[in-house]
CSV table of C-alpha atoms and ligand atoms in Angstrom, one decimal:
chain,number,residue,atom,x,y,z
D,1,MET,CA,-29.7,51.0,-8.9
D,2,THR,CA,-32.5,53.4,-9.7
D,3,GLN,CA,-34.9,52.9,-12.5
D,4,HIS,CA,-33.1,55.5,-14.6
D,5,GLN,CA,-29.7,54.0,-14.3
D,6,ALA,CA,-31.0,50.5,-15.1
D,7,ARG,CA,-32.6,51.7,-18.3
D,8,HIS,CA,-30.2,54.3,-19.4
D,9,VAL,CA,-27.4,53.5,-21.9
D,10,PRO,CA,-25.4,56.6,-22.8
D,11,VAL,CA,-25.7,57.7,-26.4
D,12,LEU,CA,-22.9,56.4,-28.7
D,13,PHE,CA,-21.1,54.9,-25.6
D,14,ASP,CA,-18.7,52.6,-27.6
D,15,VAL,CA,-17.7,55.5,-29.9
D,16,VAL,CA,-17.1,57.8,-27.0
D,17,MET,CA,-14.8,55.2,-25.3
D,18,ASP,CA,-13.0,54.6,-28.6
D,19,PHE,CA,-12.2,58.2,-29.1
D,20,LEU,CA,-11.2,58.8,-25.5
D,21,SER,CA,-9.0,55.7,-25.6
D,22,VAL,CA,-8.6,55.9,-21.9
D,23,ARG,CA,-5.0,55.3,-20.6
D,24,PRO,CA,-5.0,53.7,-17.1
D,25,ASN,CA,-2.8,56.5,-15.7
D,26,GLY,CA,-4.5,59.4,-17.5
D,27,ALA,CA,-6.6,62.3,-16.3
D,28,TYR,CA,-10.1,62.7,-17.9
D,29,VAL,CA,-12.9,65.2,-17.5
D,30,ASP,CA,-16.6,64.4,-18.0
D,31,CYS,CA,-18.2,67.8,-18.3
D,32,THR,CA,-21.8,66.3,-18.2
D,33,LEU,CA,-22.0,63.5,-15.8
D,34,GLY,CA,-25.8,63.0,-16.0
D,35,LEU,CA,-26.5,59.4,-14.9
D,36,ALA,CA,-22.7,58.7,-15.1
D,37,GLY,CA,-22.9,56.0,-17.7
D,38,ASP,CA,-19.9,57.4,-19.6
D,39,ALA,CA,-18.2,58.3,-16.4
D,40,GLU,CA,-18.5,54.7,-15.2
D,41,GLY,CA,-17.0,53.6,-18.5
D,42,ILE,CA,-14.0,55.9,-17.9
D,43,VAL,CA,-13.5,55.0,-14.3
D,44,ARG,CA,-13.5,51.3,-15.2
D,45,ARG,CA,-10.7,51.8,-17.7
D,46,LEU,CA,-8.6,53.8,-15.3
D,47,GLY,CA,-6.1,52.4,-12.8
D,48,PRO,CA,-5.1,53.6,-9.3
D,49,ALA,CA,-2.9,56.4,-10.7
D,50,GLY,CA,-5.7,57.6,-13.0
D,51,ARG,CA,-8.1,60.4,-12.3
D,52,LEU,CA,-11.6,61.5,-13.4
D,53,ILE,CA,-13.0,65.0,-12.8
D,54,GLY,CA,-16.8,65.2,-13.4
D,55,PHE,CA,-19.1,68.2,-13.7
D,56,ASP,CA,-22.9,68.5,-13.5
D,57,ARG,CA,-24.7,71.6,-12.5
D,58,ASP,CA,-27.9,69.7,-11.7
D,59,PRO,CA,-27.6,68.9,-7.9
D,60,GLU,CA,-29.9,65.8,-8.3
D,61,ALA,CA,-27.8,64.4,-11.2
D,62,LEU,CA,-24.6,65.0,-9.3
D,63,GLU,CA,-25.8,63.0,-6.3
D,64,LEU,CA,-26.9,60.1,-8.5
D,65,ALA,CA,-23.6,60.2,-10.3
D,66,ARG,CA,-21.8,60.2,-7.0
D,67,ALA,CA,-23.7,57.2,-5.7
D,68,ARG,CA,-23.0,55.2,-8.9
D,69,LEU,CA,-19.3,56.0,-9.1
D,70,ASP,CA,-18.9,55.3,-5.4
D,71,ARG,CA,-20.3,51.8,-6.0
D,72,VAL,CA,-18.0,51.3,-8.9
D,73,ARG,CA,-14.9,52.4,-7.0
D,74,GLU,CA,-15.8,50.2,-4.1
D,75,GLU,CA,-16.1,47.2,-6.4
D,76,MET,CA,-12.7,48.1,-7.9
D,77,GLY,CA,-11.1,48.2,-4.5
D,78,THR,CA,-7.4,49.2,-4.5
D,79,ARG,CA,-7.4,49.4,-8.3
D,80,ALA,CA,-9.9,52.3,-8.2
D,81,PRO,CA,-8.9,55.7,-9.6
D,82,GLN,CA,-9.3,59.1,-8.0
D,83,VAL,CA,-12.7,60.7,-8.7
D,84,GLU,CA,-13.6,64.4,-8.0
D,85,LEU,CA,-17.1,65.6,-8.7
D,86,ILE,CA,-18.0,69.3,-9.1
D,87,GLY,CA,-21.5,70.7,-8.9
D,88,GLU,CA,-20.9,73.6,-11.2
D,89,ALA,CA,-21.4,74.6,-14.8
D,90,PHE,CA,-18.7,73.2,-17.1
D,91,SER,CA,-17.9,76.7,-18.3
D,92,ARG,CA,-15.9,77.0,-15.1
D,93,ILE,CA,-13.7,74.0,-16.1
D,94,GLY,CA,-10.6,76.3,-16.1
D,95,GLU,CA,-11.0,76.9,-12.4
D,96,HIS,CA,-10.8,73.2,-11.6
D,97,VAL,CA,-8.5,71.7,-14.2
D,98,GLU,CA,-4.8,72.6,-14.5
D,99,PRO,CA,-3.5,73.8,-17.8
D,100,ALA,CA,-2.1,71.0,-20.1
D,101,SER,CA,-3.2,68.3,-17.6
D,102,ALA,CA,-6.1,66.5,-19.2
D,103,ASP,CA,-5.8,63.5,-21.6
D,104,GLY,CA,-9.4,63.7,-22.6
D,105,ILE,CA,-12.5,65.9,-22.1
D,106,LEU,CA,-16.0,64.6,-22.8
D,107,ALA,CA,-19.2,66.6,-23.1
D,108,ASP,CA,-22.6,65.0,-23.9
D,109,PHE,CA,-24.7,68.1,-24.2
D,110,GLY,CA,-28.4,68.5,-23.6
D,111,VAL,CA,-30.8,67.1,-21.1
D,112,SER,CA,-30.6,63.8,-19.4
D,113,SER,CA,-33.3,61.2,-19.3
D,114,LEU,CA,-33.6,61.9,-15.6
D,115,GLN,CA,-34.5,65.5,-16.3
D,116,LEU,CA,-36.8,64.7,-19.2
D,117,ASP,CA,-38.7,62.0,-17.3
D,118,GLU,CA,-39.4,64.0,-14.1
D,119,ALA,CA,-42.5,66.0,-14.8
D,120,ARG,CA,-41.7,68.4,-12.0
D,121,ARG,CA,-38.5,69.5,-13.7
D,122,GLY,CA,-40.7,70.9,-16.5
D,123,PHE,CA,-38.5,69.9,-19.5
D,124,SER,CA,-41.1,67.7,-21.2
D,125,PHE,CA,-44.2,68.8,-23.1
D,126,GLN,CA,-45.5,65.3,-22.8
D,127,ALA,CA,-46.1,65.5,-19.1
D,128,GLU,CA,-48.0,67.9,-16.9
D,129,GLY,CA,-45.5,69.8,-14.8
D,130,PRO,CA,-44.5,73.3,-13.8
D,131,ILE,CA,-42.6,75.2,-16.5
D,132,ASP,CA,-39.2,75.2,-14.8
D,133,MET,CA,-36.5,73.8,-17.2
D,134,ARG,CA,-33.5,74.8,-15.1
D,135,MET,CA,-30.7,72.3,-15.0
D,136,ASP,CA,-29.2,74.1,-12.0
D,137,THR,CA,-32.2,74.4,-9.7
D,138,ARG,CA,-30.3,76.8,-7.4
D,139,VAL,CA,-30.3,79.7,-9.9
D,140,GLY,CA,-33.0,81.5,-11.9
D,141,PRO,CA,-34.8,82.5,-14.0
D,142,THR,CA,-37.2,79.6,-14.6
D,143,ALA,CA,-38.9,79.2,-17.9
D,144,VAL,CA,-42.3,80.1,-16.4
D,145,GLN,CA,-40.9,83.6,-15.8
D,146,VAL,CA,-39.8,83.9,-19.4
D,147,VAL,CA,-43.1,82.6,-20.8
D,148,ASN,CA,-45.2,85.0,-18.6
D,149,GLU,CA,-42.9,88.1,-18.4
D,150,MET,CA,-40.9,88.5,-21.7
D,151,SER,CA,-42.2,90.9,-24.3
D,152,GLU,CA,-43.9,89.3,-27.4
D,153,ARG,CA,-41.1,90.6,-29.6
D,154,GLU,CA,-38.3,89.2,-27.5
D,155,LEU,CA,-40.1,85.9,-27.1
D,156,ALA,CA,-40.5,85.7,-30.9
D,157,ASN,CA,-36.8,86.3,-31.4
D,158,LEU,CA,-35.8,83.8,-28.8
D,159,ILE,CA,-38.1,81.1,-30.3
D,160,TYR,CA,-36.7,81.8,-33.7
D,161,GLU,CA,-33.0,81.9,-32.7
D,162,PHE,CA,-32.9,79.0,-30.2
D,163,GLY,CA,-35.8,76.9,-31.5
D,164,GLU,CA,-35.2,77.6,-35.3
D,165,GLU,CA,-39.0,77.9,-35.4
D,166,ARG,CA,-40.1,79.7,-38.5
D,167,ARG,CA,-43.5,80.4,-37.1
D,168,SER,CA,-42.0,82.1,-34.0
D,169,ARG,CA,-44.1,85.3,-34.3
D,170,LYS,CA,-47.4,83.3,-34.3
D,171,VAL,CA,-46.2,81.2,-31.4
D,172,ALA,CA,-45.1,84.3,-29.4
D,173,ARG,CA,-48.4,86.0,-30.0
D,174,ALA,CA,-50.4,82.9,-28.8
D,175,ILE,CA,-48.2,82.7,-25.7
D,176,VAL,CA,-48.8,86.3,-24.8
D,177,ARG,CA,-52.5,85.9,-25.4
D,178,GLY,CA,-52.6,82.7,-23.3
D,179,ARG,CA,-51.1,84.3,-20.2
D,180,PRO,CA,-50.9,83.4,-17.4
D,181,ILE,CA,-49.4,80.0,-18.4
D,182,THR,CA,-48.5,77.7,-15.6
D,183,THR,CA,-48.0,74.1,-16.8
D,184,THR,CA,-46.0,72.4,-19.5
D,185,ALA,CA,-49.1,70.8,-20.9
D,186,GLN,CA,-50.9,74.1,-21.2
D,187,LEU,CA,-47.9,75.7,-22.9
D,188,ALA,CA,-47.7,72.7,-25.3
D,189,ARG,CA,-51.4,73.1,-26.2
D,190,ILE,CA,-51.0,76.9,-26.9
D,191,VAL,CA,-47.9,76.3,-29.1
D,192,ALA,CA,-49.6,73.5,-31.0
D,193,SER,CA,-52.6,75.6,-31.7
D,194,ALA,CA,-50.5,78.4,-33.1
D,195,ALA,CA,-48.1,76.2,-35.1
D,196,PRO,CA,-49.9,72.9,-35.9
D,197,PRO,CA,-47.8,70.2,-37.6
D,198,MET,CA,-47.5,70.8,-41.4
D,199,LYS,CA,-47.2,67.1,-42.3
D,200,PHE,CA,-48.3,63.9,-40.7
D,201,GLY,CA,-45.5,62.3,-38.6
D,202,GLN,CA,-43.6,65.6,-38.0
D,203,ILE,CA,-42.0,66.3,-34.6
D,204,HIS,CA,-44.5,67.5,-31.9
D,205,PRO,CA,-45.2,71.2,-32.7
D,206,ALA,CA,-44.0,72.3,-29.2
D,207,THR,CA,-40.6,70.7,-29.6
D,208,ARG,CA,-38.8,73.8,-31.0
D,209,THR,CA,-40.4,76.2,-28.5
D,210,PHE,CA,-39.5,74.0,-25.6
D,211,GLN,CA,-35.9,73.6,-26.9
D,212,ALA,CA,-35.7,77.4,-27.3
D,213,LEU,CA,-36.8,78.1,-23.7
D,214,ARG,CA,-34.4,75.4,-22.3
D,215,ILE,CA,-31.4,76.8,-24.2
D,216,TYR,CA,-32.2,80.3,-23.0
D,217,VAL,CA,-32.9,79.5,-19.4
D,218,ASN,CA,-29.7,77.5,-19.1
D,219,ARG,CA,-27.6,79.7,-21.4
D,220,GLU,CA,-26.6,76.5,-23.1
D,221,LEU,CA,-24.9,77.9,-26.2
D,222,ASP,CA,-22.7,80.3,-24.1
D,223,GLU,CA,-21.7,77.3,-22.0
D,224,ILE,CA,-20.6,75.3,-25.0
D,225,ARG,CA,-18.7,78.2,-26.5
D,226,ALA,CA,-16.9,78.7,-23.2
D,227,LEU,CA,-15.9,75.0,-23.2
D,228,PHE,CA,-14.4,75.2,-26.7
D,229,GLU,CA,-12.5,78.2,-25.7
D,230,ALA,CA,-11.0,76.6,-22.5
D,231,ALA,CA,-10.4,73.1,-23.8
D,232,PRO,CA,-7.2,73.6,-25.9
D,233,ARG,CA,-5.5,75.1,-22.9
D,234,LEU,CA,-6.4,72.3,-20.5
D,235,LEU,CA,-5.6,69.3,-22.8
D,236,LYS,CA,-2.1,67.8,-23.0
D,237,PRO,CA,-0.6,67.5,-26.5
D,238,SER,CA,-2.5,64.6,-28.2
D,239,GLY,CA,-5.3,65.0,-25.6
D,240,ARG,CA,-8.8,64.7,-27.0
D,241,LEU,CA,-12.0,66.6,-26.9
D,242,VAL,CA,-15.2,64.5,-27.6
D,243,VAL,CA,-18.6,66.2,-27.8
D,244,ILE,CA,-22.1,65.1,-28.6
D,245,GLY,CA,-24.7,67.6,-29.8
D,246,PHE,CA,-28.4,66.9,-30.1
D,247,HIS,CA,-29.5,69.8,-32.4
D,248,SER,CA,-28.0,71.9,-35.1
D,249,LEU,CA,-27.1,74.8,-32.9
D,250,GLU,CA,-24.9,72.7,-30.7
D,251,ASP,CA,-23.4,70.8,-33.6
D,252,ARG,CA,-22.7,74.0,-35.5
D,253,ILE,CA,-20.6,75.4,-32.6
D,254,ALA,CA,-18.6,72.1,-32.4
D,255,LYS,CA,-18.1,72.0,-36.2
D,256,ASP,CA,-17.0,75.6,-36.5
D,257,SER,CA,-14.8,75.6,-33.4
D,258,PHE,CA,-12.9,72.4,-34.6
D,259,ARG,CA,-12.6,73.8,-38.2
D,260,ASP,CA,-11.3,77.2,-37.1
D,261,GLY,CA,-9.0,75.5,-34.5
D,262,ALA,CA,-7.6,73.2,-37.1
D,263,ARG,CA,-6.7,76.2,-39.3
D,264,GLN,CA,-4.9,77.8,-36.4
D,265,GLY,CA,-2.9,74.6,-35.6
D,266,ILE,CA,-4.8,73.9,-32.4
D,267,TRP,CA,-6.9,70.8,-33.4
D,268,THR,CA,-6.5,67.8,-35.6
D,269,VAL,CA,-10.1,66.9,-36.3
D,270,LEU,CA,-10.7,63.1,-36.0
D,271,THR,CA,-14.3,63.1,-37.4
D,272,LYS,CA,-14.6,64.5,-40.9
D,273,LYS,CA,-18.3,64.0,-40.6
D,274,PRO,CA,-20.1,63.7,-37.3
D,275,VAL,CA,-20.6,60.1,-36.1
D,276,THR,CA,-24.3,59.2,-35.7
D,277,ALA,CA,-26.1,56.3,-34.0
D,278,GLY,CA,-26.8,53.1,-36.0
D,279,GLU,CA,-30.3,51.7,-36.5
D,280,GLU,CA,-30.0,49.3,-33.6
D,281,GLU,CA,-29.1,52.0,-31.1
D,282,ILE,CA,-31.9,54.2,-32.4
D,283,GLU,CA,-34.3,51.4,-31.9
D,284,ARG,CA,-33.1,50.8,-28.3
D,285,ASN,CA,-32.8,54.5,-27.5
D,286,PRO,CA,-34.9,56.9,-29.7
D,287,ARG,CA,-33.1,59.9,-28.2
D,288,SER,CA,-29.9,58.8,-30.0
D,289,ARG,CA,-31.5,59.6,-33.4
D,290,SER,CA,-30.5,63.2,-33.3
D,291,ALA,CA,-27.0,62.7,-31.7
D,292,LYS,CA,-24.0,63.9,-33.6
D,293,LEU,CA,-20.5,63.2,-32.1
D,294,ARG,CA,-17.4,65.1,-33.1
D,295,ALA,CA,-13.9,64.6,-31.8
D,296,ALA,CA,-10.5,66.3,-32.2
D,297,GLU,CA,-7.0,65.9,-30.9
D,298,ARG,CA,-4.9,68.7,-29.4
D,299,GLN,CA,-1.9,69.3,-31.7
J,301,SAM,C1,-27.2,64.2,-21.8
J,301,SAM,S1,-26.8,64.2,-20.1
J,301,SAM,C2,-25.3,63.4,-19.9
J,301,SAM,C3,-25.5,61.9,-19.8
J,301,SAM,C4,-24.2,61.2,-19.5
J,301,SAM,N1,-23.2,61.2,-20.6
J,301,SAM,C5,-24.5,59.7,-19.0
J,301,SAM,O1,-23.7,58.9,-19.3
J,301,SAM,O2,-25.4,59.5,-18.3
J,301,SAM,C6,-26.3,65.9,-19.8
J,301,SAM,C7,-26.1,66.3,-18.4
J,301,SAM,O3,-25.2,67.4,-18.4
J,301,SAM,C8,-25.6,68.4,-17.5
J,301,SAM,N2,-25.3,69.6,-18.1
J,301,SAM,C9,-25.7,70.2,-19.2
J,301,SAM,N3,-25.1,71.4,-19.5
J,301,SAM,C10,-24.3,71.6,-18.4
J,301,SAM,C11,-23.3,72.6,-18.1
J,301,SAM,N4,-23.2,73.7,-18.9
J,301,SAM,N5,-22.6,72.5,-17.0
J,301,SAM,C12,-22.7,71.4,-16.2
J,301,SAM,N6,-23.6,70.4,-16.4
J,301,SAM,C13,-24.3,70.5,-17.6
J,301,SAM,C14,-27.1,68.2,-17.4
J,301,SAM,O4,-27.6,68.6,-16.1
J,301,SAM,C15,-27.3,66.7,-17.6
J,301,SAM,O5,-27.3,66.0,-16.3
């Protein structure tokens, strides 16, 4: 077991398992395998006639997930379910999952601890690394291209829209003046100088700009919208969609899609308010602080 897998407990794991309420013969899709903690939970609840289809567009994550799930299946022996892992974006779910075939679909959006902890992936402003931020390392552009090549105006709009950073113009100006920018630490310093924390104890000033670049580079919101569009067609009646968002842009798409779908007779929403982590989980895993889980059932 790698260091990451030993340490990593998926966010809101018990709640996810409760909402999915895995049936041994069912078919489930994990759109965001990551370190496969949730996927392992699903596989262990399935029987030999059950099936898990997993997606991750990060080739490193996919290989780690495969190794972990292989071990679990080996341990389960003849009781092990079928597992199929796909190294593509989950927006392509419709190409791999038959209509009305899934009992449950899970998506735990955002970055994995593996991605955040590896400085060379360039997601973290707390480590010195190249400004990459691609989940799928096979396709461009990287964030360093965006930071060094985009016009000041476009950069400001991007930081405002995807980072919800009110000081986006100041930040964009500082970035353009600071070019060429090569490392995450250098970028974090430039952003912090343009938008210092307003109050003691506030989030790191670079958080919003890093979030914006990551969302843009990985087209994260388009991916989420595509999933909400495809899911109703792929679920069986009473099949469930469970999603976890980590910032307001993700959660807003989930909330609005479920609400609009409920009006159209597509969804029965199971979470009136989003489910959040309790104090104990936040203590154990600070990343869970911002998690919001929503679930709905196909009518
Ligand atoms: C927060 S982690 C998931 C953690 C996972 N639930 C676990 O138990 O370890 C999110 C993962 O989803 C992947 N991911 C994010 N957006 C994706 C997308 N649009 N298509 C495919 N994979 C995606 C990331 O590469 C990352 O590995």
